[in-house]
C-alpha cells in the first residue's frame, strides 16, 4: 500500500486473499460480500446469470463457499438435485412452506410433527390465508381424503417427534405425484444415514441439521433438499429473500459433524436398539416406542423404508407424570435437556417441553401422554446407559 495513504484507509484494506493453497478442511469464508472483477460480473450475478470463468459469489445471503460445501455434502447424502442450508431447522421448514404456498392454497399436514412445525402450520400459515387440514400421519388414506383442487403441498415427518410413528413414504409420494402436489418430509429423526425419502419419490427433504447431521449439540441449523430445478428456483428465491441463510461459522461445524455421521449413526442405532429392548422387558415400563422393535405397530413398513432405526426412543413408565418427572430428574449419565441427535444422551418430557404448544386433546390422540418420556440415545457405552436407567427405575 502507498506510504502516503492515511491510517484510517490502511486499517480497513488488506492485501486481497489469493488461494493457491488446498486445505484438507474447508475454511470459514466469513465474508458478507465478494470482490467483483468488473461491472458486467456484478450485473450478471445480480440477474442470476452465469459469469463464465469468474467467481460465482456475489453476497453471502445468496450463497457462500463454506455454506455451499455443507449443502453439497447433504445433497450427496440425500441423492438430491440441490440442497440449501438454513440458519435453523425452523428456517428450513418455513422457507420451504412459504416458497410453495400462497393465499387460497391448501396444505395437508400430518398431526404427528415437531411442536414448532405444528405451530407454523396451525397458527402462522392460516394468518396468510393458507388453509390447512391435519391428518394422522400414519394413514395415507387420510392424506388422500383431505386432498382438494387447491392442495399444493403434502407435509409429513417420519419417524415423528416424539412418538416414532411412521409415514409411508412410497404411498404418500405416489399420492402427490398422481395429484400434482409437492410432497415434503421432515427426515430429521432418521438422518440421511438411515433414510432417503427422495428414493421413495418425495420431492423435498428437510432436516433440522442441529440434530444428527451436526451431531455435537453445538449449532442450530437446517437443510432443504429438492428433487428438481423448479423447486430449486422457488426455494432459492424464498431463502435469499426471507434471509434464513446459514452462517459460515455454523457451516464449518456442520461440515465437521457430517464427516463422522456414519460412525455416529451406526452406534446410535446399536445403542438405541439395546436400550429399547431393555426398557421393553422392564416391569415398570408400560410402553416403548422404537421403530426397531418388532412390537412397533409399523415395524414392517419401517424395514421397507429405513436402513437403520435411529437413536430416538419414547417410553411410558408406570405412575404417569410424577414417575416420569422423577425419572428424568434422577438419571446420572443421561442429561435432562431438550433437543436430540448429539453424541451425548438427552432425556425430556414431551408433553410439557417440546410439544407443550400442541393442545392436550391433540397430544393424547397422537400418543403424547403426560407420562411419555423421550430419550435421545447418544454414543456412550450402552451398558452404562442401561445401568443409569436401571438405577432410577428401581426408585420409582
Ligand atoms: N424438525 C424436528 C423433527 C425437530 O425435532 C426440530 C427441533 C425441528 C424440526 C426444528 O429445528 P431447529 O430449528 O430447532 O433446528 N426439535 C427440538 C426438540 O425436539 N427439542 O428441542 C428442539
mmCIF file of C-alpha atoms and ligand atoms in Angstrom:
data_model
loop_
_atom_site.group_PDB
_atom_site.id
_atom_site.type_symbol
_atom_site.label_atom_id
_atom_site.label_comp_id
_atom_site.label_asym_id
_atom_site.label_seq_id
_atom_site.Cartn_x
_atom_site.Cartn_y
_atom_site.Cartn_z
ATOM 1 C CA UNK A 1 0.000 0.000 0.000
ATOM 2 C CA UNK A 2 1.298 3.501 -0.842
ATOM 3 C CA UNK A 3 3.055 5.174 2.089
ATOM 4 C CA UNK A 4 1.055 8.396 1.617
ATOM 5 C CA UNK A 5 -2.257 6.606 2.244
ATOM 6 C CA UNK A 6 -3.688 7.621 5.619
ATOM 7 C CA UNK A 7 -4.035 5.287 8.618
ATOM 8 C CA UNK A 8 -7.832 5.134 8.504
ATOM 9 C CA UNK A 9 -7.634 3.761 4.966
ATOM 10 C CA UNK A 10 -4.757 1.413 5.764
ATOM 11 C CA UNK A 11 -6.626 -0.161 8.708
ATOM 12 C CA UNK A 12 -9.535 -1.337 6.598
ATOM 13 C CA UNK A 13 -7.792 -2.575 3.456
ATOM 14 C CA UNK A 14 -5.751 -5.771 3.338
ATOM 15 C CA UNK A 15 -3.925 -7.402 0.504
ATOM 16 C CA UNK A 16 -6.561 -9.355 -1.471
ATOM 17 C CA UNK A 17 -6.501 -13.024 -0.489
ATOM 18 C CA UNK A 18 -5.405 -15.440 -3.164
ATOM 19 C CA UNK A 19 -5.928 -19.185 -2.655
ATOM 20 C CA UNK A 20 -3.137 -21.210 -4.215
ATOM 21 C CA UNK A 21 -3.330 -23.495 -1.138
ATOM 22 C CA UNK A 22 -5.566 -26.534 -0.844
ATOM 23 C CA UNK A 23 -6.572 -27.074 2.785
ATOM 24 C CA UNK A 24 -7.975 -30.510 3.613
ATOM 25 C CA UNK A 25 -10.513 -28.834 5.882
ATOM 26 C CA UNK A 26 -12.936 -26.272 4.389
ATOM 27 C CA UNK A 27 -12.039 -22.740 5.560
ATOM 28 C CA UNK A 28 -14.635 -20.420 7.081
ATOM 29 C CA UNK A 29 -15.277 -17.830 4.366
ATOM 30 C CA UNK A 30 -16.616 -15.241 6.726
ATOM 31 C CA UNK A 31 -17.265 -12.583 4.137
ATOM 32 C CA UNK A 32 -20.597 -10.846 3.649
ATOM 33 C CA UNK A 33 -19.714 -9.797 0.109
ATOM 34 C CA UNK A 34 -17.250 -10.761 -2.647
ATOM 35 C CA UNK A 35 -14.969 -8.713 -4.882
ATOM 36 C CA UNK A 36 -16.329 -8.313 -8.416
ATOM 37 C CA UNK A 37 -13.888 -8.310 -11.331
ATOM 38 C CA UNK A 38 -15.806 -5.719 -13.308
ATOM 39 C CA UNK A 39 -19.255 -4.158 -13.650
ATOM 40 C CA UNK A 40 -20.505 -6.872 -16.012
ATOM 41 C CA UNK A 41 -19.516 -9.553 -13.464
ATOM 42 C CA UNK A 42 -21.712 -7.847 -10.838
ATOM 43 C CA UNK A 43 -24.577 -7.314 -13.271
ATOM 44 C CA UNK A 44 -24.548 -10.951 -14.396
ATOM 45 C CA UNK A 45 -24.530 -12.414 -10.878
ATOM 46 C CA UNK A 46 -27.232 -9.979 -9.734
ATOM 47 C CA UNK A 47 -29.523 -11.133 -12.542
ATOM 48 C CA UNK A 48 -28.772 -14.828 -11.805
ATOM 49 C CA UNK A 49 -26.753 -15.340 -14.976
ATOM 50 C CA UNK A 50 -23.544 -17.386 -15.017
ATOM 51 C CA UNK A 51 -20.290 -15.426 -15.121
ATOM 52 C CA UNK A 52 -18.006 -17.691 -17.153
ATOM 53 C CA UNK A 53 -14.527 -18.042 -15.685
ATOM 54 C CA UNK A 54 -15.272 -15.678 -12.794
ATOM 55 C CA UNK A 55 -16.284 -16.213 -9.165
ATOM 56 C CA UNK A 56 -19.956 -17.213 -8.718
ATOM 57 C CA UNK A 57 -20.257 -15.441 -5.374
ATOM 58 C CA UNK A 58 -21.949 -12.060 -5.018
ATOM 59 C CA UNK A 59 -23.276 -11.741 -1.471
ATOM 60 C CA UNK A 60 -23.407 -14.322 1.331
ATOM 61 C CA UNK A 61 -27.186 -14.240 1.816
ATOM 62 C CA UNK A 62 -27.341 -15.564 -1.762
ATOM 63 C CA UNK A 63 -24.523 -18.076 -1.393
ATOM 64 C CA UNK A 64 -21.186 -18.575 0.352
ATOM 65 C CA UNK A 65 -18.339 -21.053 -0.353
ATOM 66 C CA UNK A 66 -18.389 -22.583 3.160
ATOM 67 C CA UNK A 67 -22.165 -22.984 3.364
ATOM 68 C CA UNK A 68 -22.158 -24.389 -0.190
ATOM 69 C CA UNK A 69 -19.768 -27.173 0.853
ATOM 70 C CA UNK A 70 -22.090 -28.142 3.722
ATOM 71 C CA UNK A 71 -25.102 -28.053 1.385
ATOM 72 C CA UNK A 72 -23.353 -30.183 -1.203
ATOM 73 C CA UNK A 73 -22.402 -32.806 1.406
ATOM 74 C CA UNK A 74 -26.047 -33.160 2.472
ATOM 75 C CA UNK A 75 -27.116 -33.232 -1.169
ATOM 76 C CA UNK A 76 -24.820 -36.196 -1.804
ATOM 77 C CA UNK A 77 -26.188 -37.997 1.254
ATOM 78 C CA UNK A 78 -29.827 -37.448 0.210
ATOM 79 C CA UNK A 79 -29.205 -38.034 -3.524
ATOM 80 C CA UNK A 80 -30.952 -34.751 -4.244
ATOM 81 C CA UNK A 81 -30.889 -32.346 -7.177
ATOM 82 C CA UNK A 82 -29.775 -29.480 -4.917
ATOM 83 C CA UNK A 83 -29.607 -28.796 -1.189
ATOM 84 C CA UNK A 84 -29.794 -25.446 0.581
ATOM 85 C CA UNK A 85 -28.651 -24.964 4.142
ATOM 86 C CA UNK A 86 -30.545 -22.689 6.511
ATOM 87 C CA UNK A 87 -29.904 -20.937 9.820
ATOM 88 C CA UNK A 88 -32.180 -23.328 11.735
ATOM 89 C CA UNK A 89 -34.417 -26.314 11.114
ATOM 90 C CA UNK A 90 -37.400 -23.993 11.511
ATOM 91 C CA UNK A 91 -35.947 -21.641 8.859
ATOM 92 C CA UNK A 92 -35.704 -24.644 6.511
ATOM 93 C CA UNK A 93 -39.316 -25.618 7.244
ATOM 94 C CA UNK A 94 -40.846 -22.136 6.991
ATOM 95 C CA UNK A 95 -38.795 -21.266 3.886
ATOM 96 C CA UNK A 96 -39.973 -24.470 2.201
ATOM 97 C CA UNK A 97 -43.639 -23.904 3.055
ATOM 98 C CA UNK A 98 -43.600 -20.221 2.076
ATOM 99 C CA UNK A 99 -41.826 -20.946 -1.188
ATOM 100 C CA UNK A 100 -44.800 -23.049 -2.348
ATOM 101 C CA UNK A 101 -47.926 -21.742 -0.608
ATOM 102 C CA UNK A 102 -49.865 -18.536 -1.152
ATOM 103 C CA UNK A 103 -53.227 -17.211 -0.008
ATOM 104 C CA UNK A 104 -56.054 -19.538 -1.094
ATOM 105 C CA UNK A 105 -53.797 -22.607 -1.304
ATOM 106 C CA UNK A 106 -54.347 -25.706 0.798
ATOM 107 C CA UNK A 107 -51.843 -27.767 2.790
ATOM 108 C CA UNK A 108 -52.362 -31.316 4.046
ATOM 109 C CA UNK A 109 -50.072 -31.912 7.027
ATOM 110 C CA UNK A 110 -49.604 -34.755 9.480
ATOM 111 C CA UNK A 111 -50.623 -34.044 13.081
ATOM 112 C CA UNK A 112 -47.623 -36.046 14.284
ATOM 113 C CA UNK A 113 -44.933 -33.403 13.807
ATOM 114 C CA UNK A 114 -42.472 -31.375 15.907
ATOM 115 C CA UNK A 115 -44.277 -28.815 18.149
ATOM 116 C CA UNK A 116 -42.719 -25.785 16.401
ATOM 117 C CA UNK A 117 -43.793 -27.049 12.970
ATOM 118 C CA UNK A 118 -47.256 -27.699 14.372
ATOM 119 C CA UNK A 119 -47.458 -24.040 15.437
ATOM 120 C CA UNK A 120 -46.340 -22.817 11.993
ATOM 121 C CA UNK A 121 -48.946 -24.872 10.155
ATOM 122 C CA UNK A 122 -51.827 -24.281 12.567
ATOM 123 C CA UNK A 123 -51.183 -20.639 13.587
ATOM 124 C CA UNK A 124 -48.863 -18.872 11.139
ATOM 125 C CA UNK A 125 -49.971 -20.198 7.726
ATOM 126 C CA UNK A 126 -53.704 -19.503 8.348
ATOM 127 C CA UNK A 127 -52.794 -15.841 9.069
ATOM 128 C CA UNK A 128 -51.726 -15.634 5.410
ATOM 129 C CA UNK A 129 -54.950 -17.177 4.059
ATOM 130 C CA UNK A 130 -53.441 -20.651 3.633
ATOM 131 C CA UNK A 131 -55.873 -23.432 4.510
ATOM 132 C CA UNK A 132 -54.611 -26.431 6.446
ATOM 133 C CA UNK A 133 -56.034 -29.904 7.046
ATOM 134 C CA UNK A 134 -54.335 -32.045 9.690
ATOM 135 C CA UNK A 135 -54.383 -35.808 9.247
ATOM 136 C CA UNK A 136 -52.988 -38.863 11.008
ATOM 137 C CA UNK A 137 -49.511 -39.208 9.507
ATOM 138 C CA UNK A 138 -49.648 -42.994 9.759
ATOM 139 C CA UNK A 139 -52.703 -43.243 7.459
ATOM 140 C CA UNK A 140 -52.091 -42.485 3.752
ATOM 141 C CA UNK A 141 -55.851 -42.785 3.144
ATOM 142 C CA UNK A 142 -56.400 -39.734 5.388
ATOM 143 C CA UNK A 143 -53.928 -37.726 3.282
ATOM 144 C CA UNK A 144 -55.810 -38.834 0.163
ATOM 145 C CA UNK A 145 -59.244 -37.932 1.549
ATOM 146 C CA UNK A 146 -58.028 -34.459 2.538
ATOM 147 C CA UNK A 147 -56.811 -33.511 -0.956
ATOM 148 C CA UNK A 148 -58.700 -30.635 -2.624
ATOM 149 C CA UNK A 149 -58.238 -28.984 -6.036
ATOM 150 C CA UNK A 150 -56.305 -26.219 -4.223
ATOM 151 C CA UNK A 151 -53.926 -28.581 -2.356
ATOM 152 C CA UNK A 152 -50.347 -27.619 -3.204
ATOM 153 C CA UNK A 153 -48.289 -29.361 -0.515
ATOM 154 C CA UNK A 154 -48.416 -32.585 1.495
ATOM 155 C CA UNK A 155 -46.249 -32.439 4.626
ATOM 156 C CA UNK A 156 -45.117 -35.383 6.762
ATOM 157 C CA UNK A 157 -42.489 -36.150 9.407
ATOM 158 C CA UNK A 158 -41.086 -39.659 9.780
ATOM 159 C CA UNK A 159 -40.167 -41.026 12.263
ATOM 160 C CA UNK A 160 -42.325 -38.432 14.011
ATOM 161 C CA UNK A 161 -41.270 -36.485 17.064
ATOM 162 C CA UNK A 162 -41.761 -37.817 19.760
ATOM 163 C CA UNK A 163 -43.828 -40.987 19.310
ATOM 164 C CA UNK A 164 -41.783 -42.505 16.472
ATOM 165 C CA UNK A 165 -44.881 -43.014 14.341
ATOM 166 C CA UNK A 166 -44.069 -43.688 10.697
ATOM 167 C CA UNK A 167 -45.457 -42.219 7.483
ATOM 168 C CA UNK A 168 -45.474 -44.455 4.398
ATOM 169 C CA UNK A 169 -43.049 -42.637 2.103
ATOM 170 C CA UNK A 170 -43.731 -44.534 -1.138
ATOM 171 C CA UNK A 171 -47.539 -44.355 -0.852
ATOM 172 C CA UNK A 172 -47.649 -40.670 0.083
ATOM 173 C CA UNK A 173 -45.135 -39.743 -2.629
ATOM 174 C CA UNK A 174 -47.280 -41.553 -5.207
ATOM 175 C CA UNK A 175 -50.355 -39.659 -3.983
ATOM 176 C CA UNK A 176 -48.503 -36.396 -4.536
ATOM 177 C CA UNK A 177 -47.290 -37.442 -7.980
ATOM 178 C CA UNK A 178 -50.743 -38.529 -9.182
ATOM 179 C CA UNK A 179 -52.349 -35.297 -7.979
ATOM 180 C CA UNK A 180 -49.576 -32.864 -8.960
ATOM 181 C CA UNK A 181 -48.913 -31.955 -5.321
ATOM 182 C CA UNK A 182 -45.441 -31.332 -3.890
ATOM 183 C CA UNK A 183 -44.527 -33.803 -1.129
ATOM 184 C CA UNK A 184 -42.309 -32.577 1.700
ATOM 185 C CA UNK A 185 -40.930 -34.607 4.598
ATOM 186 C CA UNK A 186 -39.010 -33.793 7.757
ATOM 187 C CA UNK A 187 -36.489 -36.653 7.961
ATOM 188 C CA UNK A 188 -34.563 -35.282 10.974
ATOM 189 C CA UNK A 189 -35.122 -38.284 13.271
ATOM 190 C CA UNK A 190 -33.797 -40.757 10.693
ATOM 191 C CA UNK A 191 -30.852 -38.722 9.351
ATOM 192 C CA UNK A 192 -29.696 -39.438 5.782
ATOM 193 C CA UNK A 193 -27.778 -42.458 7.091
ATOM 194 C CA UNK A 194 -30.991 -44.340 7.858
ATOM 195 C CA UNK A 195 -33.475 -42.990 5.306
ATOM 196 C CA UNK A 196 -33.524 -41.212 1.909
ATOM 197 C CA UNK A 197 -37.084 -40.063 1.094
ATOM 198 C CA UNK A 198 -36.230 -38.876 -2.457
ATOM 199 C CA UNK A 199 -35.569 -42.530 -3.347
ATOM 200 C CA UNK A 200 -39.235 -43.185 -2.500
ATOM 201 C CA UNK A 201 -40.442 -40.321 -4.710
ATOM 202 C CA UNK A 202 -40.677 -37.463 -2.210
ATOM 203 C CA UNK A 203 -39.929 -34.050 -3.731
ATOM 204 C CA UNK A 204 -38.396 -32.268 -0.735
ATOM 205 C CA UNK A 205 -36.488 -33.485 2.312
ATOM 206 C CA UNK A 206 -35.986 -31.246 5.335
ATOM 207 C CA UNK A 207 -33.630 -31.631 8.272
ATOM 208 C CA UNK A 208 -33.031 -29.883 11.498
ATOM 209 C CA UNK A 209 -29.252 -30.224 10.977
ATOM 210 C CA UNK A 210 -28.990 -29.149 14.623
ATOM 211 C CA UNK A 211 -29.528 -32.848 15.386
ATOM 212 C CA UNK A 212 -27.768 -35.840 13.780
ATOM 213 C CA UNK A 213 -26.126 -34.012 10.867
ATOM 214 C CA UNK A 214 -24.337 -31.585 13.210
ATOM 215 C CA UNK A 215 -24.163 -34.298 15.839
ATOM 216 C CA UNK A 216 -22.421 -32.419 18.664
ATOM 217 C CA UNK A 217 -25.145 -30.146 20.095
ATOM 218 C CA UNK A 218 -23.084 -27.075 19.213
ATOM 219 C CA UNK A 219 -25.067 -25.473 16.366
ATOM 220 C CA UNK A 220 -28.619 -24.701 15.285
ATOM 221 C CA UNK A 221 -29.017 -25.331 11.569
ATOM 222 C CA UNK A 222 -31.274 -26.743 8.873
ATOM 223 C CA UNK A 223 -31.334 -28.084 5.341
ATOM 224 C CA UNK A 224 -33.714 -28.318 2.383
ATOM 225 C CA UNK A 225 -33.080 -30.865 -0.379
ATOM 226 C CA UNK A 226 -35.113 -30.651 -3.584
ATOM 227 C CA UNK A 227 -35.504 -33.189 -6.391
ATOM 228 C CA UNK A 228 -35.559 -30.818 -9.377
ATOM 229 C CA UNK A 229 -34.941 -27.429 -10.939
ATOM 230 C CA UNK A 230 -38.416 -25.945 -10.468
ATOM 231 C CA UNK A 231 -38.324 -26.438 -6.694
ATOM 232 C CA UNK A 232 -34.682 -25.322 -6.620
ATOM 233 C CA UNK A 233 -35.662 -21.939 -8.090
ATOM 234 C CA UNK A 234 -38.588 -21.445 -5.715
ATOM 235 C CA UNK A 235 -36.640 -22.374 -2.594
ATOM 236 C CA UNK A 236 -33.620 -20.254 -3.558
ATOM 237 C CA UNK A 237 -35.849 -17.219 -4.150
ATOM 238 C CA UNK A 238 -37.574 -17.533 -0.750
ATOM 239 C CA UNK A 239 -34.422 -18.390 1.183
ATOM 240 C CA UNK A 240 -32.488 -15.393 -0.111
ATOM 241 C CA UNK A 241 -35.416 -13.004 0.398
ATOM 242 C CA UNK A 242 -36.657 -14.255 3.790
ATOM 243 C CA UNK A 243 -32.998 -14.440 4.733
ATOM 244 C CA UNK A 244 -32.813 -17.590 6.860
ATOM 245 C CA UNK A 245 -29.355 -18.306 5.465
ATOM 246 C CA UNK A 246 -26.745 -20.304 7.408
ATOM 247 C CA UNK A 247 -23.687 -18.576 8.868
ATOM 248 C CA UNK A 248 -20.284 -19.774 7.522
ATOM 249 C CA UNK A 249 -19.158 -20.439 11.136
ATOM 250 C CA UNK A 250 -22.068 -22.839 11.649
ATOM 251 C CA UNK A 251 -21.410 -24.385 8.227
ATOM 252 C CA UNK A 252 -17.830 -25.123 9.313
ATOM 253 C CA UNK A 253 -19.084 -27.037 12.369
ATOM 254 C CA UNK A 254 -21.757 -28.763 10.305
ATOM 255 C CA UNK A 255 -19.149 -29.968 7.774
ATOM 256 C CA UNK A 256 -17.008 -31.242 10.638
ATOM 257 C CA UNK A 257 -20.028 -33.028 12.104
ATOM 258 C CA UNK A 258 -21.131 -34.652 8.847
ATOM 259 C CA UNK A 259 -17.699 -36.255 8.409
ATOM 260 C CA UNK A 260 -18.489 -38.634 11.299
ATOM 261 C CA UNK A 261 -22.213 -39.107 10.573
ATOM 262 C CA UNK A 262 -21.869 -42.747 9.504
ATOM 263 C CA UNK A 263 -19.860 -43.924 12.510
ATOM 264 C CA UNK A 264 -22.035 -41.962 14.930
ATOM 265 C CA UNK A 265 -25.280 -43.268 13.420
ATOM 266 C CA UNK A 266 -24.052 -46.841 13.490
ATOM 267 C CA UNK A 267 -23.534 -46.502 17.258
ATOM 268 C CA UNK A 268 -26.804 -44.553 17.810
ATOM 269 C CA UNK A 269 -28.669 -47.359 16.013
ATOM 270 C CA UNK A 270 -26.984 -50.119 18.041
ATOM 271 C CA UNK A 271 -27.302 -48.383 21.410
ATOM 272 C CA UNK A 272 -30.943 -47.394 20.942
ATOM 273 C CA UNK A 273 -31.968 -50.928 19.959
ATOM 274 C CA UNK A 274 -30.247 -52.371 23.045
ATOM 275 C CA UNK A 275 -31.882 -49.772 25.318
ATOM 276 C CA UNK A 276 -35.326 -50.175 23.719
ATOM 277 C CA UNK A 277 -35.089 -53.939 24.298
ATOM 278 C CA UNK A 278 -34.044 -53.368 27.920
ATOM 279 C CA UNK A 279 -36.922 -50.931 28.523
ATOM 280 C CA UNK A 280 -39.447 -53.248 26.885
ATOM 281 C CA UNK A 281 -38.508 -56.033 29.286
ATOM 282 C CA UNK A 282 -38.615 -53.829 32.413
ATOM 283 C CA UNK A 283 -41.715 -54.298 34.636
ATOM 284 C CA UNK A 284 -42.007 -50.577 35.457
ATOM 285 C CA UNK A 285 -42.067 -49.562 31.796
ATOM 286 C CA UNK A 286 -45.561 -49.792 30.351
ATOM 287 C CA UNK A 287 -44.856 -48.872 26.746
ATOM 288 C CA UNK A 288 -41.864 -48.411 24.436
ATOM 289 C CA UNK A 289 -41.938 -46.711 21.050
ATOM 290 C CA UNK A 290 -38.937 -47.605 18.894
ATOM 291 C CA UNK A 291 -39.122 -48.383 15.147
ATOM 292 C CA UNK A 292 -36.580 -51.195 15.510
ATOM 293 C CA UNK A 293 -38.718 -53.224 17.935
ATOM 294 C CA UNK A 294 -40.918 -55.922 16.474
ATOM 295 C CA UNK A 295 -43.663 -54.587 18.745
ATOM 296 C CA UNK A 296 -43.642 -51.249 16.856
ATOM 297 C CA UNK A 297 -47.024 -51.251 15.061
ATOM 298 C CA UNK A 298 -45.370 -50.278 11.767
ATOM 299 C CA UNK A 299 -42.233 -52.389 12.026
ATOM 300 C CA UNK A 300 -42.767 -53.990 8.583
ATOM 301 C CA UNK A 301 -43.112 -50.567 6.921
ATOM 302 C CA UNK A 302 -40.063 -49.342 8.845
ATOM 303 C CA UNK A 303 -37.982 -52.192 7.405
ATOM 304 C CA UNK A 304 -39.071 -51.238 3.884
ATOM 305 C CA UNK A 305 -38.039 -47.607 4.108
ATOM 306 C CA UNK A 306 -35.297 -47.316 6.749
ATOM 307 C CA UNK A 307 -31.823 -48.893 6.691
ATOM 308 C CA UNK A 308 -31.391 -48.417 10.443
ATOM 309 C CA UNK A 309 -33.823 -47.465 13.201
ATOM 310 C CA UNK A 310 -32.154 -44.388 14.688
ATOM 311 C CA UNK A 311 -31.297 -43.204 18.172
ATOM 312 C CA UNK A 312 -34.675 -41.937 19.382
ATOM 313 C CA UNK A 313 -36.892 -43.793 21.857
ATOM 314 C CA UNK A 314 -40.089 -42.768 23.616
ATOM 315 C CA UNK A 315 -41.450 -44.688 26.591
ATOM 316 C CA UNK A 316 -44.003 -44.553 29.363
ATOM 317 C CA UNK A 317 -43.406 -45.591 32.938
ATOM 318 C CA UNK A 318 -45.923 -46.867 35.478
ATOM 319 C CA UNK A 319 -47.014 -43.944 37.663
ATOM 320 C CA UNK A 320 -47.677 -41.329 34.965
ATOM 321 C CA UNK A 321 -46.432 -37.743 35.120
ATOM 322 C CA UNK A 322 -44.923 -37.931 38.629
ATOM 323 C CA UNK A 323 -42.917 -41.042 37.912
ATOM 324 C CA UNK A 324 -41.797 -39.584 34.557
ATOM 325 C CA UNK A 325 -40.578 -36.388 36.257
ATOM 326 C CA UNK A 326 -38.734 -38.369 38.896
ATOM 327 C CA UNK A 327 -37.004 -40.425 36.238
ATOM 328 C CA UNK A 328 -35.836 -37.522 34.087
ATOM 329 C CA UNK A 329 -34.564 -35.641 37.145
ATOM 330 C CA UNK A 330 -32.625 -38.551 38.607
ATOM 331 C CA UNK A 331 -30.686 -40.040 35.744
ATOM 332 C CA UNK A 332 -26.961 -39.517 36.233
ATOM 333 C CA UNK A 333 -25.218 -40.079 32.906
ATOM 334 C CA UNK A 334 -28.176 -39.129 30.718
ATOM 335 C CA UNK A 335 -28.784 -35.370 30.777
ATOM 336 C CA UNK A 336 -32.097 -33.553 31.205
ATOM 337 C CA UNK A 337 -32.350 -31.296 28.144
ATOM 338 C CA UNK A 338 -34.473 -30.820 25.038
ATOM 339 C CA UNK A 339 -33.042 -31.391 21.559
ATOM 340 C CA UNK A 340 -31.567 -34.625 20.271
ATOM 341 C CA UNK A 341 -29.135 -36.240 17.889
ATOM 342 C CA UNK A 342 -25.917 -35.307 19.669
ATOM 343 C CA UNK A 343 -23.201 -37.660 20.899
ATOM 344 C CA UNK A 344 -24.483 -37.360 24.477
ATOM 345 C CA UNK A 345 -27.743 -38.951 25.665
ATOM 346 C CA UNK A 346 -30.518 -36.460 26.461
ATOM 347 C CA UNK A 347 -33.879 -37.019 28.120
ATOM 348 C CA UNK A 348 -37.000 -34.846 28.229
ATOM 349 C CA UNK A 349 -40.733 -34.786 28.948
ATOM 350 C CA UNK A 350 -42.535 -34.153 25.624
ATOM 351 C CA UNK A 351 -45.968 -33.024 26.888
ATOM 352 C CA UNK A 352 -44.516 -30.166 28.977
ATOM 353 C CA UNK A 353 -41.434 -29.362 26.869
ATOM 354 C CA UNK A 354 -41.095 -29.970 23.099
ATOM 355 C CA UNK A 355 -44.832 -30.469 22.479
ATOM 356 C CA UNK A 356 -46.438 -28.148 25.032
ATOM 357 C CA UNK A 357 -47.792 -25.978 22.173
ATOM 358 C CA UNK A 358 -49.852 -28.889 20.828
ATOM 359 C CA UNK A 359 -53.322 -28.860 22.517
ATOM 360 C CA UNK A 360 -53.698 -31.619 25.148
ATOM 361 C CA UNK A 361 -56.527 -33.329 23.236
ATOM 362 C CA UNK A 362 -54.406 -33.448 20.064
ATOM 363 C CA UNK A 363 -51.375 -34.671 22.071
ATOM 364 C CA UNK A 364 -53.333 -37.510 23.622
ATOM 365 C CA UNK A 365 -54.632 -38.560 20.202
ATOM 366 C CA UNK A 366 -51.044 -38.646 18.896
ATOM 367 C CA UNK A 367 -49.940 -40.733 21.910
ATOM 368 C CA UNK A 368 -48.105 -37.900 23.700
ATOM 369 C CA UNK A 369 -49.451 -38.740 27.134
ATOM 370 C CA UNK A 370 -48.385 -36.923 30.314
ATOM 371 C CA UNK A 371 -46.259 -39.925 31.267
ATOM 372 C CA UNK A 372 -44.310 -40.053 27.992
ATOM 373 C CA UNK A 373 -40.533 -39.676 28.225
ATOM 374 C CA UNK A 374 -38.345 -39.073 25.177
ATOM 375 C CA UNK A 375 -34.778 -40.327 25.131
ATOM 376 C CA UNK A 376 -32.152 -39.336 22.582
ATOM 377 C CA UNK A 377 -29.635 -42.151 22.868
ATOM 378 C CA UNK A 378 -26.044 -40.976 22.488
ATOM 379 C CA UNK A 379 -22.873 -42.840 21.574
ATOM 380 C CA UNK A 380 -21.770 -43.670 25.134
ATOM 381 C CA UNK A 381 -21.482 -47.286 26.295
ATOM 382 C CA UNK A 382 -24.929 -48.913 26.051
ATOM 383 C CA UNK A 383 -24.206 -50.836 29.284
ATOM 384 C CA UNK A 384 -23.603 -47.585 31.186
ATOM 385 C CA UNK A 385 -26.810 -46.058 29.824
ATOM 386 C CA UNK A 386 -28.829 -49.164 30.735
ATOM 387 C CA UNK A 387 -27.301 -49.125 34.221
ATOM 388 C CA UNK A 388 -28.281 -45.455 34.583
ATOM 389 C CA UNK A 389 -31.910 -46.176 33.634
ATOM 390 C CA UNK A 390 -31.952 -49.307 35.831
ATOM 391 C CA UNK A 391 -30.901 -47.399 38.954
ATOM 392 C CA UNK A 392 -33.689 -44.794 38.533
ATOM 393 C CA UNK A 393 -36.379 -47.281 37.543
ATOM 394 C CA UNK A 394 -35.660 -49.128 40.817
ATOM 395 C CA UNK A 395 -36.623 -45.995 42.772
ATOM 396 C CA UNK A 396 -39.893 -45.064 41.106
HETATM 397 N N1 LIG B 1 -37.892 -30.847 12.979
HETATM 398 C C1 LIG B 1 -37.798 -31.708 14.010
HETATM 399 C C2 LIG B 1 -38.213 -33.127 13.805
HETATM 400 C C3 LIG B 1 -37.330 -31.267 15.238
HETATM 401 O O1 LIG B 1 -37.239 -32.152 16.228
HETATM 402 C C4 LIG B 1 -36.959 -29.904 15.400
HETATM 403 C C5 LIG B 1 -36.454 -29.372 16.699
HETATM 404 C C6 LIG B 1 -37.078 -29.041 14.305
HETATM 405 C C7 LIG B 1 -37.539 -29.561 13.108
HETATM 406 C C8 LIG B 1 -36.688 -27.598 14.374
HETATM 407 O O2 LIG B 1 -35.324 -27.484 14.231
HETATM 408 P P1 LIG B 1 -34.412 -26.301 14.839
HETATM 409 O O3 LIG B 1 -34.957 -25.022 14.292
HETATM 410 O O4 LIG B 1 -34.562 -26.359 16.325
HETATM 411 O O5 LIG B 1 -33.065 -26.621 14.325
HETATM 412 N N2 LIG B 1 -36.667 -30.222 17.772
HETATM 413 C C9 LIG B 1 -36.435 -29.981 19.025
HETATM 414 C C10 LIG B 1 -36.718 -30.911 20.052
HETATM 415 O O6 LIG B 1 -37.305 -31.978 19.897
HETATM 416 N N3 LIG B 1 -36.298 -30.427 21.198
HETATM 417 O O7 LIG B 1 -35.751 -29.172 21.059
HETATM 418 C C11 LIG B 1 -35.842 -28.792 19.660
#
